[in-house]
Amino acid sequence: MQQNLLIKKGWILVLFLLYGSMVNAMAQGIAIKGKVTDASGAGLPGASVVLKGTSIASATDVDGNFTLNLPSGTGTLVVSYIGFVPKEVGINNQTTINIVLETDAKSLDEVVVVGYGTQRKSDITGSVAVVDVADMKKVSTNDVGAMLQGRVSGVSVNTDGQPGAFPQVRIRGIGTFGNSDPLYVIDGVPVSTVPREFSPNDIESMQVLKDASAGAIYGSRAANGVVIITTKKGRKDTPLQVGYSGYYGIDQVWQRMPVTNRANYQILNNESRLNAGKALAPANDPSHPSFIDDVNTDWQEEGLKTGNRQNHNVSLSGGGANNTYNVSLDYFGNKGTYVGNGPSYDRYTARVNTTLEKGIFKVGQAFNYTKSNENGLVTGDGVLAGGRPPLINDLVFAIPTMALYDPNNEGGFGGTLSEREDAISLNGIGYNSLIRNTTDVDRLFASIFGEVEIIKGLKYRLNLGYDATNIRDYNFIPEFNLGYFFQNNIARLNDNSRRLQTLLVENTLNYEKVIGQHSLAVLVGQMYQKDDGVYRQGYAEGFVKPYLPVLFNGATSTASGTEDSHVLASYLGRVNYSFADKYLVTATLRRDGSSRFSPANRFGYFPSLALGWKLINEEFINLPEDIFTDLKIRASWGKLGNENIGNYLYYPLINSNVVYTFNNGQRVLGGLQTNVYDESIKWEEKSTTNIGFDAVLFNGAVDLSAEYYNSKSEDVLVNIPIPASVGSVNAAPVTNAGTLRNSGVEISAGYNKLAGDFRYGISANFTTLHNEVLDLGLNVTERYGVGSITEVGGEVGRHYGWLADGIFQSQEEIANHAFQKDGTSPGDIKFRDISGPEGTPDGIVDTYDRTYLGSGIPKFTYGLNFNASYKNFDFTLFMSGKGKYLINSRLYRSLMHTAGDDNWHEDILDRWTTVNTDTDIPRLIHSDPNENGRDSNREGWLQDGTHLRINTISLGYNFKEGLIKGLASARVYVTAQNLYTFQKYKGYNPDFTAGVFEPGFDNGSFPRPRTLMLGVQIGF
């Protein structure tokens, strides 16, 4: 660690020395000063002031003041500021120049990155969302995906608080039964994995392509949406600029599950056993010598510590008349909040971007190298039997009568005994402290392009991409004894590696021409991408102390490996046409060929068409200019493809080592097909219709966008379970089965006040989602998940179970009710008899009486952002939330068990007893003969997931330029992240990650900590 700190300090010292030498070299000539203001006279901080035709430049301070050293008193200053019209001012030997900028009412003319090119924002006809990167970067996270949460309408982000975890990003709902991750395109190169190894500090811009028209240029890759990321580049005619940004913060889990202490636990456990006719556990029996009264472990207090996070970034950028460059070094570290070896995440990133121009030629490259280490929260890995929950759940379930440490146990940690506590309870702290579970990643990402203008308006571009990732997954499990059910007598090691490589070649021609009122842009291209994977598994066991856990040192070892390859070959074309800056047409066609399908089904065609009408430019409509600055309506339709499945799934698998014995007793080796497969699998297709409008009102003060979307996914690629008796090595072969529909409304609005000392902006987005299953294919009528069902006519993963109807108060009431179970008694839950084999109530409560209990998919999501500045101060408040969905919480349900020996939630103290009958919580009985814990809508089993999270509150102060010689800008800030969540949900995170067929099931997400940070941003 000290060595790393010395290296970082050394880099910063070198940068300071470099800059100091340049400052001394430039400190000659004539100095001019001035102020850049808006029409009201308020200073504009950060405005650019450049001597035209040179690299001499400056930026205004927080009050709008600037100074500039010039070689002479002649020339022209070019002054620009975001949201204002650039202005050129002659110097004419003046030493003081004050400039007033006018608000740019045509801010929609800003250029937006789209697939394989750029467009004016006002000309976009598809659904493209531009992310506010400046506000986004005020969130501290290890990944890009989490930064999208609440920022863009139509984008839903679920994540937890484990360092290194990448979130679950969904654009416009669940559109497939398989992988629903969007496509990430970085500097023009589609990446085959999530962009966790890229520093958010390097992002210049980010766009989200949500409909088929916007994403069709990426064809088969765009069915789940596209996130386009452009990294920072230098600017022409700009001297070297040096920047440093960094922060340090502490993480604390602010939520605690209210579980019972020792005394209450023992009372409840004894009651549960006595009601079932079982003997008391000696540890809980006051009359037994083994009774425990000197241990009362608060596992959350012991197991949840204060974590920390930090980030440091150094950047150098600039450019000359024909070149630009940007270099950055970045470190991010996050130590988690669970006591033990993990979780933690460290990442080192180096990036270099350059461009060169000479006449009709232009070349550029983007190089990114990342080294990361993730110490993940450990899992059972075959050692812990019984389908253990996530380790955070085990921490909460642990009984208070179990000691944290026990020097008599192998490993030194406490555990239970079958003859003492008679409870299966895992010491999660001990397990997490004993196991080593790391993932090391080395990733090299590079792109190179060359461009030549063949004739005026016609450009040829060659784009080459290379993405190589080497991953080592290391898991060492020593011998240990953590008590009843949790022992490991053989030290074992899994040391695996993965090498993933992607090669991309793209050739495109782009022609642009304006003839009178006609504007035309034509793009044609060819793309070839090849993905290779090499996977090696090494296993060894039988290590002796002192442990040196490498594969060679195991008493026995095995090795295995596989390789695979995937190729995608495509042709693409797009036409953008505009007439009189009023009528817009965008047409796209892409042809994709994928090696994941047989030759008969290999190719897919993906067209789209979008139309736009700029009402603001129509004379006959004559919109009032004092209200409407810009108004456009747009509509689009398109078809996208999906091939996000494994490789070689249309092939049969042959086991060449099958032993067969003939009648004469002769045994021979032969081959046998071992899998069920569908050789006719083909492209999954998604058609999308989108209608919307964009408006800018009151001279740019108000932005408003609204749209309706309707998408239909057909021939959905899905794993279909088959009976085990078939004998296939794959229990669920992939086939095309199912049709899904997603529809909804998206609204985004913003208001900005940019004049005066006090400036502020308010923005909000709101999205609705309606999901419907139209077909499951192959005569399949339903698919079951955890407490959920997916059926035609309903949505994916609706909660499914029995209807609770109160608590039985007497044996007579039980006798007069439909039969439930032989052991049903007063204090058990009464379930409704609503159906039977004939579709009518039959006097028996059984599986026929299950029904739909509610939705696990949020019906709406939203985000709210407020930023303000007053003189030198700036303030940001960002919130997001979701609503109208129910959560099936494994954590809460397990803590409210009426049978078993885990600890309890304090809500159980209001259970039914003969003296407490006015309750909706059933009695305790160790065997639960009535199955009170079954899937149902009993109180607490399905909880309202509606919530509002205060994601970020940040307060900053900007120092004046010149505070220190050579210092162009300086800002310090304090930020609170995940400050509080307004929720009814009794789990940690109401926006957890989940499986496709059980979107409302929270298996146990790691709590998102509250973070307090102090940071600084410096520019030279």
PDB file of C-alpha atoms in Angstrom, residues 203-445:
ATOM      1  CA  ILE A 203     -16.281   9.662 -19.708  1.00  0.00           C
ATOM      2  CA  GLU A 204     -16.903  12.702 -21.886  1.00  0.00           C
ATOM      3  CA  SER A 205     -20.468  11.898 -22.944  1.00  0.00           C
ATOM      4  CA  MET A 206     -23.051   9.156 -22.668  1.00  0.00           C
ATOM      5  CA  GLN A 207     -26.177   8.469 -24.696  1.00  0.00           C
ATOM      6  CA  VAL A 208     -28.826   5.767 -24.306  1.00  0.00           C
ATOM      7  CA  LEU A 209     -30.497   4.463 -27.479  1.00  0.00           C
ATOM      8  CA  LYS A 210     -33.892   3.142 -26.406  1.00  0.00           C
ATOM      9  CA  ASP A 211     -35.980   2.402 -29.493  1.00  0.00           C
ATOM     10  CA  ALA A 212     -35.434   0.336 -32.627  1.00  0.00           C
ATOM     11  CA  SER A 213     -34.868   3.347 -34.858  1.00  0.00           C
ATOM     12  CA  ALA A 214     -32.003   4.629 -32.751  1.00  0.00           C
ATOM     13  CA  GLY A 215     -30.492   1.200 -32.132  1.00  0.00           C
ATOM     14  CA  ALA A 216     -31.158  -0.534 -35.457  1.00  0.00           C
ATOM     15  CA  ILE A 217     -27.731   0.421 -36.773  1.00  0.00           C
ATOM     16  CA  TYR A 218     -26.366  -2.101 -34.214  1.00  0.00           C
ATOM     17  CA  GLY A 219     -28.872  -4.732 -35.375  1.00  0.00           C
ATOM     18  CA  SER A 220     -28.648  -7.967 -33.442  1.00  0.00           C
ATOM     19  CA  ARG A 221     -26.862  -6.386 -30.500  1.00  0.00           C
ATOM     20  CA  ALA A 222     -29.426  -3.677 -29.758  1.00  0.00           C
ATOM     21  CA  ALA A 223     -32.552  -5.582 -28.702  1.00  0.00           C
ATOM     22  CA  ASN A 224     -31.994  -4.640 -25.048  1.00  0.00           C
ATOM     23  CA  GLY A 225     -30.970  -1.058 -25.793  1.00  0.00           C
ATOM     24  CA  VAL A 226     -27.588   0.560 -26.371  1.00  0.00           C
ATOM     25  CA  VAL A 227     -25.424   2.693 -24.090  1.00  0.00           C
ATOM     26  CA  ILE A 228     -22.886   4.736 -26.067  1.00  0.00           C
ATOM     27  CA  ILE A 229     -19.893   5.979 -24.094  1.00  0.00           C
ATOM     28  CA  THR A 230     -17.376   8.452 -25.488  1.00  0.00           C
ATOM     29  CA  THR A 231     -14.214   9.002 -23.496  1.00  0.00           C
ATOM     30  CA  LYS A 232     -12.425  12.298 -23.043  1.00  0.00           C
ATOM     31  CA  LYS A 233     -10.221  13.682 -25.772  1.00  0.00           C
ATOM     32  CA  GLY A 234      -8.030  16.732 -25.963  1.00  0.00           C
ATOM     33  CA  ARG A 235      -9.005  19.929 -27.764  1.00  0.00           C
ATOM     34  CA  LYS A 236      -7.231  21.567 -30.654  1.00  0.00           C
ATOM     35  CA  ASP A 237      -5.222  24.713 -30.118  1.00  0.00           C
ATOM     36  CA  THR A 238      -5.225  24.209 -26.374  1.00  0.00           C
ATOM     37  CA  PRO A 239      -2.123  24.278 -24.178  1.00  0.00           C
ATOM     38  CA  LEU A 240      -1.436  21.462 -21.763  1.00  0.00           C
ATOM     39  CA  GLN A 241      -4.086  21.272 -19.063  1.00  0.00           C
ATOM     40  CA  VAL A 242      -3.395  19.287 -15.926  1.00  0.00           C
ATOM     41  CA  GLY A 243      -6.157  18.151 -13.630  1.00  0.00           C
ATOM     42  CA  TYR A 244      -6.482  16.217 -10.403  1.00  0.00           C
ATOM     43  CA  SER A 245      -9.651  15.000  -8.771  1.00  0.00           C
ATOM     44  CA  GLY A 246      -9.970  12.808  -5.734  1.00  0.00           C
ATOM     45  CA  TYR A 247     -12.119  11.942  -2.783  1.00  0.00           C
ATOM     46  CA  TYR A 248     -12.098   9.843   0.338  1.00  0.00           C
ATOM     47  CA  GLY A 249     -15.211   8.561   2.031  1.00  0.00           C
ATOM     48  CA  ILE A 250     -16.454   6.217   4.716  1.00  0.00           C
ATOM     49  CA  ASP A 251     -19.219   3.644   4.246  1.00  0.00           C
ATOM     50  CA  GLN A 252     -21.610   2.579   6.969  1.00  0.00           C
ATOM     51  CA  VAL A 253     -24.615   0.271   6.840  1.00  0.00           C
ATOM     52  CA  TRP A 254     -27.311   2.435   8.345  1.00  0.00           C
ATOM     53  CA  GLN A 255     -30.013  -0.242   8.358  1.00  0.00           C
ATOM     54  CA  ARG A 256     -30.272  -2.932  11.012  1.00  0.00           C
ATOM     55  CA  MET A 257     -32.667  -5.835  11.018  1.00  0.00           C
ATOM     56  CA  PRO A 258     -34.397  -5.852  14.442  1.00  0.00           C
ATOM     57  CA  VAL A 259     -33.743  -9.421  15.599  1.00  0.00           C
ATOM     58  CA  THR A 260     -34.273 -10.955  19.011  1.00  0.00           C
ATOM     59  CA  ASN A 261     -31.650 -11.069  21.754  1.00  0.00           C
ATOM     60  CA  ARG A 262     -30.611 -14.154  23.719  1.00  0.00           C
ATOM     61  CA  ALA A 263     -33.440 -14.114  26.246  1.00  0.00           C
ATOM     62  CA  ASN A 264     -36.219 -13.646  23.695  1.00  0.00           C
ATOM     63  CA  TYR A 265     -34.651 -16.138  21.310  1.00  0.00           C
ATOM     64  CA  GLN A 266     -34.575 -18.821  23.969  1.00  0.00           C
ATOM     65  CA  ILE A 267     -38.182 -18.146  24.966  1.00  0.00           C
ATOM     66  CA  LEU A 268     -39.345 -18.358  21.358  1.00  0.00           C
ATOM     67  CA  ASN A 269     -37.312 -21.467  20.548  1.00  0.00           C
ATOM     68  CA  ASN A 270     -38.598 -23.235  23.641  1.00  0.00           C
ATOM     69  CA  GLU A 271     -42.177 -22.306  22.794  1.00  0.00           C
ATOM     70  CA  SER A 272     -41.790 -23.576  19.222  1.00  0.00           C
ATOM     71  CA  ARG A 273     -40.421 -26.915  20.430  1.00  0.00           C
ATOM     72  CA  LEU A 274     -42.961 -27.390  23.199  1.00  0.00           C
ATOM     73  CA  ASN A 275     -45.839 -26.703  20.795  1.00  0.00           C
ATOM     74  CA  ALA A 276     -44.440 -29.455  18.554  1.00  0.00           C
ATOM     75  CA  GLY A 277     -43.903 -31.888  21.436  1.00  0.00           C
ATOM     76  CA  LYS A 278     -40.139 -31.747  21.073  1.00  0.00           C
ATOM     77  CA  ALA A 279     -37.558 -31.670  23.828  1.00  0.00           C
ATOM     78  CA  LEU A 280     -35.927 -28.336  24.584  1.00  0.00           C
ATOM     79  CA  ALA A 281     -32.452 -27.680  23.274  1.00  0.00           C
ATOM     80  CA  PRO A 282     -30.078 -27.975  26.263  1.00  0.00           C
ATOM     81  CA  ALA A 283     -28.605 -24.526  25.500  1.00  0.00           C
ATOM     82  CA  ASN A 284     -32.059 -22.994  25.925  1.00  0.00           C
ATOM     83  CA  ASP A 285     -33.263 -25.073  28.909  1.00  0.00           C
ATOM     84  CA  PRO A 286     -32.655 -23.186  32.186  1.00  0.00           C
ATOM     85  CA  SER A 287     -32.701 -26.496  34.088  1.00  0.00           C
ATOM     86  CA  HIS A 288     -29.941 -28.066  31.992  1.00  0.00           C
ATOM     87  CA  PRO A 289     -26.218 -27.771  32.813  1.00  0.00           C
ATOM     88  CA  SER A 290     -25.528 -26.649  29.224  1.00  0.00           C
ATOM     89  CA  PHE A 291     -27.893 -23.690  29.478  1.00  0.00           C
ATOM     90  CA  ILE A 292     -26.302 -20.609  27.902  1.00  0.00           C
ATOM     91  CA  ASP A 293     -26.749 -17.333  29.734  1.00  0.00           C
ATOM     92  CA  ASP A 294     -23.322 -15.760  29.182  1.00  0.00           C
ATOM     93  CA  VAL A 295     -23.426 -15.385  25.377  1.00  0.00           C
ATOM     94  CA  ASN A 296     -25.561 -12.761  23.657  1.00  0.00           C
ATOM     95  CA  THR A 297     -23.942 -12.099  20.288  1.00  0.00           C
ATOM     96  CA  ASP A 298     -25.249  -9.175  18.260  1.00  0.00           C
ATOM     97  CA  TRP A 299     -24.167 -10.492  14.884  1.00  0.00           C
ATOM     98  CA  GLN A 300     -24.923  -7.334  12.932  1.00  0.00           C
ATOM     99  CA  GLU A 301     -22.933  -5.258  15.395  1.00  0.00           C
ATOM    100  CA  GLU A 302     -20.021  -7.683  15.193  1.00  0.00           C
ATOM    101  CA  GLY A 303     -20.202  -8.351  11.466  1.00  0.00           C
ATOM    102  CA  LEU A 304     -20.885  -4.951   9.893  1.00  0.00           C
ATOM    103  CA  LYS A 305     -17.925  -2.601  10.059  1.00  0.00           C
ATOM    104  CA  THR A 306     -17.127   0.856   8.699  1.00  0.00           C
ATOM    105  CA  GLY A 307     -15.820   0.589   5.151  1.00  0.00           C
ATOM    106  CA  ASN A 308     -14.120   3.195   3.021  1.00  0.00           C
ATOM    107  CA  ARG A 309     -13.768   4.274  -0.576  1.00  0.00           C
ATOM    108  CA  GLN A 310     -11.374   6.517  -2.417  1.00  0.00           C
ATOM    109  CA  ASN A 311     -10.686   7.676  -5.923  1.00  0.00           C
ATOM    110  CA  HIS A 312      -7.740   9.568  -7.415  1.00  0.00           C
ATOM    111  CA  ASN A 313      -7.494  10.728 -11.006  1.00  0.00           C
ATOM    112  CA  VAL A 314      -4.744  12.663 -12.778  1.00  0.00           C
ATOM    113  CA  SER A 315      -5.296  13.889 -16.329  1.00  0.00           C
ATOM    114  CA  LEU A 316      -3.278  15.716 -18.974  1.00  0.00           C
ATOM    115  CA  SER A 317      -4.938  17.052 -22.104  1.00  0.00           C
ATOM    116  CA  GLY A 318      -4.429  19.542 -24.870  1.00  0.00           C
ATOM    117  CA  GLY A 319      -3.711  19.813 -28.550  1.00  0.00           C
ATOM    118  CA  GLY A 320      -2.142  21.706 -31.365  1.00  0.00           C
ATOM    119  CA  ALA A 321      -3.426  22.811 -34.735  1.00  0.00           C
ATOM    120  CA  ASN A 322      -3.523  19.248 -36.063  1.00  0.00           C
ATOM    121  CA  ASN A 323      -3.507  16.993 -33.045  1.00  0.00           C
ATOM    122  CA  THR A 324      -5.161  16.329 -29.682  1.00  0.00           C
ATOM    123  CA  TYR A 325      -4.213  14.197 -26.707  1.00  0.00           C
ATOM    124  CA  ASN A 326      -5.671  13.116 -23.396  1.00  0.00           C
ATOM    125  CA  VAL A 327      -3.862  10.989 -20.826  1.00  0.00           C
ATOM    126  CA  SER A 328      -5.272   9.872 -17.502  1.00  0.00           C
ATOM    127  CA  LEU A 329      -4.308   7.698 -14.548  1.00  0.00           C
ATOM    128  CA  ASP A 330      -7.013   6.554 -12.161  1.00  0.00           C
ATOM    129  CA  TYR A 331      -7.280   4.553  -8.953  1.00  0.00           C
ATOM    130  CA  PHE A 332     -10.502   3.441  -7.275  1.00  0.00           C
ATOM    131  CA  GLY A 333     -10.607   1.486  -4.026  1.00  0.00           C
ATOM    132  CA  ASN A 334     -13.575   0.309  -1.978  1.00  0.00           C
ATOM    133  CA  LYS A 335     -13.273  -1.672   1.240  1.00  0.00           C
ATOM    134  CA  GLY A 336     -16.596  -3.261   2.139  1.00  0.00           C
ATOM    135  CA  THR A 337     -18.605  -3.298   5.333  1.00  0.00           C
ATOM    136  CA  TYR A 338     -18.644  -7.052   6.110  1.00  0.00           C
ATOM    137  CA  VAL A 339     -16.020  -8.265   8.588  1.00  0.00           C
ATOM    138  CA  GLY A 340     -13.590 -10.757   7.051  1.00  0.00           C
ATOM    139  CA  ASN A 341     -11.563 -11.118   3.884  1.00  0.00           C
ATOM    140  CA  GLY A 342     -14.151  -9.448   1.682  1.00  0.00           C
ATOM    141  CA  PRO A 343     -15.819  -7.789   0.026  1.00  0.00           C
ATOM    142  CA  SER A 344     -13.401  -5.261  -1.422  1.00  0.00           C
ATOM    143  CA  TYR A 345     -12.538  -3.919  -4.858  1.00  0.00           C
ATOM    144  CA  ASP A 346      -9.455  -2.127  -6.205  1.00  0.00           C
ATOM    145  CA  ARG A 347      -8.967  -0.894  -9.764  1.00  0.00           C
ATOM    146  CA  TYR A 348      -6.058   0.829 -11.521  1.00  0.00           C
ATOM    147  CA  THR A 349      -6.697   2.382 -14.923  1.00  0.00           C
ATOM    148  CA  ALA A 350      -4.469   4.082 -17.501  1.00  0.00           C
ATOM    149  CA  ARG A 351      -5.935   5.682 -20.621  1.00  0.00           C
ATOM    150  CA  VAL A 352      -4.418   7.465 -23.634  1.00  0.00           C
ATOM    151  CA  ASN A 353      -6.492   9.081 -26.403  1.00  0.00           C
ATOM    152  CA  THR A 354      -4.890  10.867 -29.358  1.00  0.00           C
ATOM    153  CA  THR A 355      -5.898  12.192 -32.771  1.00  0.00           C
ATOM    154  CA  LEU A 356      -3.792  13.452 -35.692  1.00  0.00           C
ATOM    155  CA  GLU A 357      -4.889  15.293 -38.825  1.00  0.00           C
ATOM    156  CA  LYS A 358      -3.089  16.085 -42.053  1.00  0.00           C
ATOM    157  CA  GLY A 359      -5.036  17.432 -44.976  1.00  0.00           C
ATOM    158  CA  ILE A 360      -7.666  14.877 -45.933  1.00  0.00           C
ATOM    159  CA  PHE A 361      -6.346  12.321 -43.449  1.00  0.00           C
ATOM    160  CA  LYS A 362      -7.270  11.798 -39.819  1.00  0.00           C
ATOM    161  CA  VAL A 363      -6.165   9.042 -37.468  1.00  0.00           C
ATOM    162  CA  GLY A 364      -6.758   8.395 -33.802  1.00  0.00           C
ATOM    163  CA  GLN A 365      -6.488   5.827 -31.079  1.00  0.00           C
ATOM    164  CA  ALA A 366      -7.938   5.079 -27.670  1.00  0.00           C
ATOM    165  CA  PHE A 367      -5.954   2.865 -25.335  1.00  0.00           C
ATOM    166  CA  ASN A 368      -7.215   1.689 -21.945  1.00  0.00           C
ATOM    167  CA  TYR A 369      -5.488  -0.704 -19.552  1.00  0.00           C
ATOM    168  CA  THR A 370      -7.093  -1.812 -16.304  1.00  0.00           C
ATOM    169  CA  LYS A 371      -5.911  -4.020 -13.479  1.00  0.00           C
ATOM    170  CA  SER A 372      -8.438  -4.854 -10.802  1.00  0.00           C
ATOM    171  CA  ASN A 373      -8.727  -7.107  -7.797  1.00  0.00           C
ATOM    172  CA  GLU A 374     -12.057  -8.113  -6.319  1.00  0.00           C
ATOM    173  CA  ASN A 375     -12.226  -9.920  -3.003  1.00  0.00           C
ATOM    174  CA  GLY A 376     -15.790 -11.116  -3.285  1.00  0.00           C
ATOM    175  CA  LEU A 377     -18.115 -12.052  -0.475  1.00  0.00           C
ATOM    176  CA  VAL A 378     -17.644 -15.801  -0.255  1.00  0.00           C
ATOM    177  CA  THR A 379     -20.134 -18.479  -1.239  1.00  0.00           C
ATOM    178  CA  GLY A 380     -20.494 -22.121  -0.290  1.00  0.00           C
ATOM    179  CA  ASP A 381     -18.645 -23.493  -3.327  1.00  0.00           C
ATOM    180  CA  GLY A 382     -19.881 -27.008  -2.623  1.00  0.00           C
ATOM    181  CA  VAL A 383     -18.645 -26.987   0.984  1.00  0.00           C
ATOM    182  CA  LEU A 384     -21.766 -25.525   2.577  1.00  0.00           C
ATOM    183  CA  ALA A 385     -24.643 -27.874   1.867  1.00  0.00           C
ATOM    184  CA  GLY A 386     -28.344 -27.177   2.025  1.00  0.00           C
ATOM    185  CA  GLY A 387     -28.791 -24.361  -0.501  1.00  0.00           C
ATOM    186  CA  ARG A 388     -27.365 -21.638   1.715  1.00  0.00           C
ATOM    187  CA  PRO A 389     -28.580 -18.068   1.268  1.00  0.00           C
ATOM    188  CA  PRO A 390     -26.227 -15.144   0.574  1.00  0.00           C
ATOM    189  CA  LEU A 391     -23.787 -14.601   3.439  1.00  0.00           C
ATOM    190  CA  ILE A 392     -25.444 -11.347   4.481  1.00  0.00           C
ATOM    191  CA  ASN A 393     -28.575 -13.361   5.269  1.00  0.00           C
ATOM    192  CA  ASP A 394     -26.577 -15.848   7.332  1.00  0.00           C
ATOM    193  CA  LEU A 395     -25.225 -12.972   9.379  1.00  0.00           C
ATOM    194  CA  VAL A 396     -28.763 -11.913  10.324  1.00  0.00           C
ATOM    195  CA  PHE A 397     -30.075 -15.471  10.816  1.00  0.00           C
ATOM    196  CA  ALA A 398     -27.281 -16.416  13.249  1.00  0.00           C
ATOM    197  CA  ILE A 399     -28.540 -17.239  16.734  1.00  0.00           C
ATOM    198  CA  PRO A 400     -27.427 -15.000  19.621  1.00  0.00           C
ATOM    199  CA  THR A 401     -26.399 -17.966  21.806  1.00  0.00           C
ATOM    200  CA  MET A 402     -23.562 -18.861  19.406  1.00  0.00           C
ATOM    201  CA  ALA A 403     -20.176 -17.398  20.332  1.00  0.00           C
ATOM    202  CA  LEU A 404     -18.166 -15.490  17.749  1.00  0.00           C
ATOM    203  CA  TYR A 405     -14.844 -17.130  18.710  1.00  0.00           C
ATOM    204  CA  ASP A 406     -13.924 -20.571  20.033  1.00  0.00           C
ATOM    205  CA  PRO A 407     -10.197 -21.408  20.220  1.00  0.00           C
ATOM    206  CA  ASN A 408     -11.048 -25.093  20.527  1.00  0.00           C
ATOM    207  CA  ASN A 409     -12.459 -25.191  17.002  1.00  0.00           C
ATOM    208  CA  GLU A 410     -10.319 -25.589  13.900  1.00  0.00           C
ATOM    209  CA  GLY A 411      -9.972 -22.033  12.627  1.00  0.00           C
ATOM    210  CA  GLY A 412     -10.716 -20.415  15.977  1.00  0.00           C
ATOM    211  CA  PHE A 413     -14.324 -19.383  15.381  1.00  0.00           C
ATOM    212  CA  GLY A 414     -17.449 -20.343  17.236  1.00  0.00           C
ATOM    213  CA  GLY A 415     -20.243 -22.641  16.132  1.00  0.00           C
ATOM    214  CA  THR A 416     -23.176 -24.635  17.408  1.00  0.00           C
ATOM    215  CA  LEU A 417     -23.322 -28.258  18.559  1.00  0.00           C
ATOM    216  CA  SER A 418     -26.117 -30.697  17.793  1.00  0.00           C
ATOM    217  CA  GLU A 419     -26.115 -31.858  21.414  1.00  0.00           C
ATOM    218  CA  ARG A 420     -26.152 -28.321  22.808  1.00  0.00           C
ATOM    219  CA  GLU A 421     -27.957 -25.710  20.664  1.00  0.00           C
ATOM    220  CA  ASP A 422     -29.420 -28.333  18.284  1.00  0.00           C
ATOM    221  CA  ALA A 423     -29.494 -25.541  15.666  1.00  0.00           C
ATOM    222  CA  ILE A 424     -27.909 -25.264  12.236  1.00  0.00           C
ATOM    223  CA  SER A 425     -26.510 -21.724  12.334  1.00  0.00           C
ATOM    224  CA  LEU A 426     -23.530 -20.479  10.335  1.00  0.00           C
ATOM    225  CA  ASN A 427     -20.896 -18.182  11.787  1.00  0.00           C
ATOM    226  CA  GLY A 428     -20.718 -15.947   8.718  1.00  0.00           C
ATOM    227  CA  ILE A 429     -17.930 -13.809  10.145  1.00  0.00           C
ATOM    228  CA  GLY A 430     -15.789 -16.871  10.701  1.00  0.00           C
ATOM    229  CA  TYR A 431     -16.490 -18.315   7.281  1.00  0.00           C
ATOM    230  CA  ASN A 432     -15.761 -14.997   5.533  1.00  0.00           C
ATOM    231  CA  SER A 433     -12.512 -14.665   7.511  1.00  0.00           C
ATOM    232  CA  LEU A 434     -11.228 -18.145   6.715  1.00  0.00           C
ATOM    233  CA  ILE A 435     -11.923 -18.339   2.977  1.00  0.00           C
ATOM    234  CA  ARG A 436      -9.842 -16.619   0.301  1.00  0.00           C
ATOM    235  CA  ASN A 437     -12.003 -15.720  -2.678  1.00  0.00           C
ATOM    236  CA  THR A 438     -10.467 -13.332  -5.204  1.00  0.00           C
ATOM    237  CA  THR A 439     -10.878 -12.371  -8.834  1.00  0.00           C
ATOM    238  CA  ASP A 440      -7.966 -10.660 -10.596  1.00  0.00           C
ATOM    239  CA  VAL A 441      -8.612  -8.969 -13.938  1.00  0.00           C
ATOM    240  CA  ASP A 442      -6.211  -7.564 -16.510  1.00  0.00           C
ATOM    241  CA  ARG A 443      -8.010  -5.865 -19.373  1.00  0.00           C
ATOM    242  CA  LEU A 444      -6.552  -4.199 -22.444  1.00  0.00           C
ATOM    243  CA  PHE A 445      -8.982  -2.237 -24.589  1.00  0.00           C
TER     244      PHE A 445
END
